[in-house]
XYZ file of C-alpha atoms in Angstrom:
160
model
C -16.670 14.446 10.508
C -19.200 16.097 8.180
C -20.796 14.684 5.077
C -18.819 17.598 3.162
C -15.382 16.280 4.725
C -16.353 13.029 4.036
C -16.885 13.913 0.260
C -13.541 16.021 0.552
C -12.017 12.657 1.844
C -12.772 10.811 -1.187
C -11.639 13.575 -3.405
C -8.331 13.876 -1.402
C -7.591 10.135 -0.614
C -9.134 7.821 -3.114
C -6.569 7.800 -5.732
C -3.768 7.346 -3.167
C -5.226 4.538 -1.632
C -5.805 2.717 -4.441
C -2.483 3.223 -5.712
C -1.066 1.723 -2.463
C -3.571 -1.250 -2.535
C -2.776 -1.875 -6.479
C 0.557 -1.617 -5.829
C 0.755 -4.098 -3.164
C -1.924 -6.779 -4.598
C -1.303 -6.229 -8.102
C -4.868 -6.856 -8.594
C -6.710 -3.990 -9.943
C -10.461 -5.256 -8.856
C -9.264 -6.380 -5.752
C -7.673 -3.048 -5.200
C -10.933 -1.525 -5.919
C -12.927 -3.471 -3.313
C -10.391 -2.790 -0.765
C -10.721 1.072 -1.138
C -14.493 0.978 -1.312
C -14.169 -1.235 2.161
C -12.143 1.315 3.625
C -14.516 4.320 2.300
C -17.551 2.417 4.218
C -15.621 1.907 7.121
C -15.092 5.377 7.109
C -18.660 6.322 6.799
C -19.347 3.907 9.624
C -17.498 5.596 11.719
C -17.512 9.456 10.132
C -18.952 10.891 13.221
C -15.489 9.190 15.445
C -13.165 9.990 12.937
C -11.929 13.545 12.794
C -11.200 14.865 9.463
C -7.403 15.580 10.059
C -6.969 11.801 10.953
C -9.418 10.301 7.887
C -6.075 9.407 5.987
C -4.366 7.462 8.266
C -7.497 5.810 9.724
C -8.270 4.858 5.538
C -4.847 3.621 4.986
C -5.068 2.164 8.387
C -8.465 0.301 7.040
C -6.965 -0.688 4.022
C -3.650 -2.344 5.259
C -5.807 -4.586 7.501
C -7.695 -5.478 4.566
C -4.979 -6.541 2.559
C -3.172 -8.652 5.228
C -6.706 -10.166 5.590
C -6.817 -11.074 1.488
C -3.736 -11.875 1.458
C -3.934 -14.712 4.098
C -7.410 -15.830 2.887
C -5.328 -16.167 -0.868
C -2.609 -18.252 1.033
C -5.118 -20.355 2.735
C -7.322 -20.893 -0.700
C -4.216 -21.395 -3.098
C -0.709 -19.963 -4.206
C -2.113 -17.212 -6.842
C 0.630 -15.460 -8.625
C 0.297 -11.657 -8.465
C -0.191 -10.592 -12.153
C 1.447 -7.334 -13.514
C -1.318 -6.220 -15.874
C -2.185 -3.220 -13.363
C -0.152 -0.496 -15.282
C -0.833 2.115 -17.809
C 1.473 2.623 -20.503
C 4.522 4.675 -20.142
C 7.335 6.027 -22.230
C 10.025 3.163 -22.615
C 12.467 4.474 -19.858
C 10.255 5.156 -17.037
C 8.282 1.506 -17.997
C 11.617 -0.133 -17.863
C 12.768 1.486 -14.441
C 9.467 1.087 -13.221
C 9.639 -2.647 -14.153
C 13.045 -3.398 -12.723
C 11.655 -1.559 -9.424
C 8.657 -3.561 -9.379
C 10.764 -6.956 -9.826
C 12.702 -5.894 -6.961
C 9.710 -5.055 -4.753
C 8.006 -8.064 -5.821
C 11.122 -10.201 -4.263
C 10.365 -8.690 -0.678
C 8.053 -10.410 1.869
C 4.592 -8.883 2.303
C 5.655 -6.841 5.588
C 8.725 -5.342 3.977
C 6.952 -4.309 0.800
C 4.187 -2.656 2.599
C 6.297 -0.672 4.709
C 8.293 0.571 1.879
C 5.207 1.538 0.098
C 3.836 3.405 3.094
C 7.107 5.197 3.562
C 8.726 5.896 0.143
C 5.206 6.048 -2.002
C 2.835 7.390 0.401
C 5.142 9.506 2.528
C 4.448 8.583 5.948
C 6.217 9.342 8.585
C 7.320 6.332 10.888
C 4.628 7.137 13.692
C 1.974 7.141 11.430
C 3.179 3.461 9.994
C 3.249 2.320 13.127
C -0.384 3.494 14.281
C -1.297 1.625 10.479
C 0.642 -1.303 11.394
C 0.280 -1.933 14.991
C 3.832 -2.222 14.733
C 6.195 -0.067 17.580
C 8.236 2.453 16.372
C 11.725 0.574 16.816
C 10.008 -2.031 15.056
C 8.808 0.259 12.011
C 12.192 1.733 11.763
C 14.305 -1.574 11.868
C 12.258 -3.619 9.544
C 11.921 -0.421 7.058
C 15.947 -0.274 7.092
C 16.283 -3.729 6.740
C 13.428 -3.854 3.420
C 15.733 -1.107 1.754
C 18.677 -2.966 2.123
C 16.824 -6.493 0.654
C 15.587 -3.839 -1.933
C 18.872 -2.388 -2.450
C 20.311 -5.783 -3.054
C 17.549 -7.255 -5.386
C 18.263 -3.892 -7.578
C 21.640 -4.611 -7.710
C 21.096 -8.072 -8.797
C 18.806 -6.885 -11.528
C 20.840 -4.305 -12.390
C 24.072 -6.103 -13.064
C 25.327 -5.587 -16.622
């Protein structure tokens, strides 16, 4: 990968990578740090990583960095996730996002990350398997279960 291609990666993928990390961690500063770490790793390995594979590489690094961060936080102490990371939206969109965020936060970490990779970021099953280290079958099964759990949570939250 050339320096220009690396800079193109920053322009193309930084926002999506930040969105992925902040949605999972809900901590803006940590999310920024993890995006920075991901791009540092890409730069360190830019000669080995093809431009076409850079997006997958970045999300893989960010995914593993998030897992490491979450594990270290659990070892230190339980720190509740804060929802202050949202920009003001129109009232209807805000309420919908609030309900969806609440439902997503009821999922376990793996389920939430799988939904974020597939439904928010648009990765294919094969790419998710590569990012997470799961088999293709595991990705499909876990994602199916995650969607069912999300549906149950949404139904619970939307009872009038």
